[in-house]
PDB file of C-alpha atoms in Angstrom:
ATOM      1  CA  MET R 279      -0.229  -0.162  12.716  1.00  0.00           C
ATOM      2  CA  ARG R 280      -1.954   2.977  11.453  1.00  0.00           C
ATOM      3  CA  THR R 281      -4.704   3.065   8.818  1.00  0.00           C
ATOM      4  CA  ILE R 282      -6.135   6.056   6.985  1.00  0.00           C
ATOM      5  CA  LEU R 283      -9.497   5.277   5.372  1.00  0.00           C
ATOM      6  CA  ASP R 284     -10.952   6.934   2.260  1.00  0.00           C
ATOM      7  CA  VAL R 285      -7.670   8.614   1.374  1.00  0.00           C
ATOM      8  CA  ALA R 286      -8.901   8.742  -2.241  1.00  0.00           C
ATOM      9  CA  THR R 287     -12.121   7.959  -4.106  1.00  0.00           C
ATOM     10  CA  ASP R 288     -12.764   7.835  -7.837  1.00  0.00           C
ATOM     11  CA  ARG R 289     -15.675   6.454  -9.875  1.00  0.00           C
ATOM     12  CA  GLY R 290     -16.793   4.233  -7.036  1.00  0.00           C
ATOM     13  CA  SER R 291     -13.347   2.907  -6.094  1.00  0.00           C
ATOM     14  CA  ARG R 292     -12.163   3.715  -2.581  1.00  0.00           C
ATOM     15  CA  TYR R 293      -8.597   3.687  -1.291  1.00  0.00           C
ATOM     16  CA  ALA R 294      -7.099   3.337   2.184  1.00  0.00           C
ATOM     17  CA  VAL R 295      -3.500   3.157   3.343  1.00  0.00           C
ATOM     18  CA  THR R 296      -1.940   1.315   6.251  1.00  0.00           C
ATOM     19  CA  ASP R 297       1.629   1.626   7.489  1.00  0.00           C
ATOM     20  CA  ALA R 298       3.573  -0.124  10.212  1.00  0.00           C
ATOM     21  CA  PRO R 299       7.156  -0.865  11.227  1.00  0.00           C
ATOM     22  CA  ALA R 300       8.606  -4.039   9.694  1.00  0.00           C
ATOM     23  CA  ALA R 301      12.272  -4.982  10.019  1.00  0.00           C
ATOM     24  CA  SER R 302      12.032  -8.199   7.969  1.00  0.00           C
ATOM     25  CA  ARG R 303      10.056  -9.833   5.193  1.00  0.00           C
ATOM     26  CA  ALA R 304       8.347 -12.024   7.807  1.00  0.00           C
ATOM     27  CA  GLU R 305       7.298  -8.958   9.833  1.00  0.00           C
ATOM     28  CA  ALA R 306       5.913  -7.263   6.707  1.00  0.00           C
ATOM     29  CA  LEU R 307       3.922 -10.378   5.818  1.00  0.00           C
ATOM     30  CA  ALA R 308       2.644 -10.543   9.395  1.00  0.00           C
ATOM     31  CA  VAL R 309       1.392  -6.934   9.165  1.00  0.00           C
ATOM     32  CA  VAL R 310      -0.427  -7.730   5.903  1.00  0.00           C
ATOM     33  CA  ALA R 311      -1.936 -10.871   7.485  1.00  0.00           C
ATOM     34  CA  GLU R 312      -3.019  -8.891  10.558  1.00  0.00           C
ATOM     35  CA  LEU R 313      -4.686  -6.265   8.343  1.00  0.00           C
ATOM     36  CA  LYS R 314      -6.562  -8.965   6.442  1.00  0.00           C
ATOM     37  CA  LYS R 315      -7.967 -10.334   9.705  1.00  0.00           C
ATOM     38  CA  SER R 316     -10.337  -7.406   9.485  1.00  0.00           C
ATOM     39  CA  ARG R 317     -13.289  -8.488   7.376  1.00  0.00           C
ATOM     40  CA  ARG R 318     -13.339  -5.075   5.722  1.00  0.00           C
ATOM     41  CA  PHE R 319      -9.775  -5.451   4.401  1.00  0.00           C
ATOM     42  CA  ALA R 320     -10.073  -9.170   3.676  1.00  0.00           C
ATOM     43  CA  ARG R 321     -12.930  -8.346   1.294  1.00  0.00           C
ATOM     44  CA  ALA R 322     -11.016  -5.552  -0.475  1.00  0.00           C
ATOM     45  CA  THR R 323     -10.242  -6.070  -4.131  1.00  0.00           C
ATOM     46  CA  HIS R 324      -6.519  -5.318  -3.687  1.00  0.00           C
ATOM     47  CA  ASN R 325      -4.089  -4.957  -0.787  1.00  0.00           C
ATOM     48  CA  SER R 326      -0.891  -3.916  -2.597  1.00  0.00           C
ATOM     49  CA  TRP R 327       2.185  -3.327  -0.468  1.00  0.00           C
ATOM     50  CA  ALA R 328       5.923  -2.753  -0.358  1.00  0.00           C
ATOM     51  CA  VAL R 329       8.734  -2.481   2.161  1.00  0.00           C
ATOM     52  CA  LEU R 330      12.358  -1.407   1.858  1.00  0.00           C
ATOM     53  CA  LEU R 331      14.350  -3.437   4.365  1.00  0.00           C
ATOM     54  CA  GLU R 332      17.750  -2.441   5.681  1.00  0.00           C
ATOM     55  CA  GLY R 333      19.801  -4.662   7.959  1.00  0.00           C
ATOM     56  CA  PRO R 334      23.274  -6.130   8.481  1.00  0.00           C
ATOM     57  CA  GLU R 335      23.146  -7.891   5.089  1.00  0.00           C
ATOM     58  CA  GLY R 336      22.287  -4.664   3.254  1.00  0.00           C
ATOM     59  CA  ARG R 337      19.089  -3.517   1.577  1.00  0.00           C
ATOM     60  CA  GLU R 338      16.294  -5.686   0.271  1.00  0.00           C
ATOM     61  CA  SER R 339      13.058  -4.575  -1.357  1.00  0.00           C
ATOM     62  CA  VAL R 340       9.865  -6.604  -1.218  1.00  0.00           C
ATOM     63  CA  LYS R 341       6.628  -5.754  -3.007  1.00  0.00           C
ATOM     64  CA  ALA R 342       3.310  -7.356  -3.881  1.00  0.00           C
ATOM     65  CA  ASP R 343       0.684  -6.102  -6.323  1.00  0.00           C
ATOM     66  CA  ASP R 344      -2.186  -8.331  -5.129  1.00  0.00           C
ATOM     67  CA  GLY R 345      -3.720  -8.159  -8.596  1.00  0.00           C
ATOM     68  CA  GLU R 346      -3.268  -4.377  -8.996  1.00  0.00           C
ATOM     69  CA  SER R 347      -0.528  -4.660 -11.615  1.00  0.00           C
ATOM     70  CA  GLY R 348       2.335  -2.230 -10.967  1.00  0.00           C
ATOM     71  CA  ALA R 349       1.018  -0.866  -7.662  1.00  0.00           C
ATOM     72  CA  GLY R 350       3.698  -2.534  -5.530  1.00  0.00           C
ATOM     73  CA  ALA R 351       6.419  -0.975  -7.695  1.00  0.00           C
ATOM     74  CA  VAL R 352       4.867   2.496  -7.293  1.00  0.00           C
ATOM     75  CA  ILE R 353       4.786   2.099  -3.504  1.00  0.00           C
ATOM     76  CA  LEU R 354       8.377   0.827  -3.425  1.00  0.00           C
ATOM     77  CA  ARG R 355       9.689   3.711  -5.571  1.00  0.00           C
ATOM     78  CA  MET R 356       8.050   6.234  -3.264  1.00  0.00           C
ATOM     79  CA  LEU R 357       9.524   4.544  -0.179  1.00  0.00           C
ATOM     80  CA  GLU R 358      12.972   4.610  -1.803  1.00  0.00           C
ATOM     81  CA  ARG R 359      12.676   8.316  -2.679  1.00  0.00           C
ATOM     82  CA  ALA R 360      11.550   9.135   0.857  1.00  0.00           C
ATOM     83  CA  GLY R 361      14.303   7.015   2.388  1.00  0.00           C
ATOM     84  CA  ARG R 362      11.693   5.141   4.441  1.00  0.00           C
ATOM     85  CA  VAL R 363      13.242   1.829   5.493  1.00  0.00           C
ATOM     86  CA  ASN R 364      11.896  -0.978   7.657  1.00  0.00           C
ATOM     87  CA  HIS R 365       8.349   0.300   7.275  1.00  0.00           C
ATOM     88  CA  VAL R 366       5.647  -1.503   5.284  1.00  0.00           C
ATOM     89  CA  VAL R 367       3.014   0.509   3.408  1.00  0.00           C
ATOM     90  CA  ILE R 368      -0.176  -1.215   2.240  1.00  0.00           C
ATOM     91  CA  VAL R 369      -2.543   0.488  -0.211  1.00  0.00           C
ATOM     92  CA  THR R 370      -6.016  -1.040  -0.192  1.00  0.00           C
ATOM     93  CA  ARG R 371      -8.515  -0.610  -3.004  1.00  0.00           C
ATOM     94  CA  TRP R 372     -12.169  -1.507  -3.049  1.00  0.00           C
ATOM     95  CA  TYR R 373     -13.088  -1.655  -6.752  1.00  0.00           C
ATOM     96  CA  GLY R 374     -16.058   0.480  -7.697  1.00  0.00           C
ATOM     97  CA  GLY R 375     -16.993  -1.208 -10.972  1.00  0.00           C
ATOM     98  CA  VAL R 376     -15.263   1.212 -13.375  1.00  0.00           C
ATOM     99  CA  ASN R 377     -11.735   0.700 -14.701  1.00  0.00           C
ATOM    100  CA  LEU R 378      -9.569   3.679 -13.758  1.00  0.00           C
ATOM    101  CA  GLY R 379      -6.720   3.068 -16.196  1.00  0.00           C
ATOM    102  CA  GLY R 380      -3.597   5.031 -15.317  1.00  0.00           C
ATOM    103  CA  ASP R 381      -5.487   7.140 -12.774  1.00  0.00           C
ATOM    104  CA  ARG R 382      -5.180   4.246 -10.331  1.00  0.00           C
ATOM    105  CA  PHE R 383      -1.445   4.958 -10.022  1.00  0.00           C
ATOM    106  CA  ARG R 384      -2.194   8.556  -9.076  1.00  0.00           C
ATOM    107  CA  HIS R 385      -4.454   7.280  -6.298  1.00  0.00           C
ATOM    108  CA  VAL R 386      -1.801   4.840  -5.072  1.00  0.00           C
ATOM    109  CA  GLN R 387       0.645   7.760  -4.935  1.00  0.00           C
ATOM    110  CA  THR R 388      -1.884   9.869  -2.989  1.00  0.00           C
ATOM    111  CA  ALA R 389      -2.305   7.046  -0.485  1.00  0.00           C
ATOM    112  CA  VAL R 390       1.447   6.567  -0.019  1.00  0.00           C
ATOM    113  CA  ARG R 391       1.933  10.332   0.435  1.00  0.00           C
ATOM    114  CA  ALA R 392      -0.700  10.231   3.196  1.00  0.00           C
ATOM    115  CA  ALA R 393       1.170   7.403   4.899  1.00  0.00           C
ATOM    116  CA  LEU R 394       4.447   9.294   4.623  1.00  0.00           C
ATOM    117  CA  GLY R 395       2.822  12.436   5.978  1.00  0.00           C
ATOM    118  CA  GLU R 396       3.420  14.475   2.838  1.00  0.00           C
ATOM    119  CA  ALA R 397       1.098  17.161   1.553  1.00  0.00           C
ATOM    120  CA  GLY R 398      -0.893  16.910  -1.646  1.00  0.00           C
TER     121      GLY R 398
END
């Protein structure tokens, strides 16, 4: 499991991203549970995540917004475009007290790009 802290900040909100291999829904959930064992991440406002699974039965996509409506779908779309399978990406947000509106999706994208090793 790899975590990049403070991948984006805006109006008091801070974002981090964590990625790890996960070949099943159970493994992805285990990674999320392991992350939340850290008090820092357990106290985060949102831990949104997604994984694109590929196995003998075909492809399956799993996502969770954790209260950040639409964030799981953004992560999943980016994983699909990158062709990243069997790898869970978790975007964590600590809310800073100011609603970010649509800008929050830009920050989720920035975090996923960091996890995928893409520039800008």
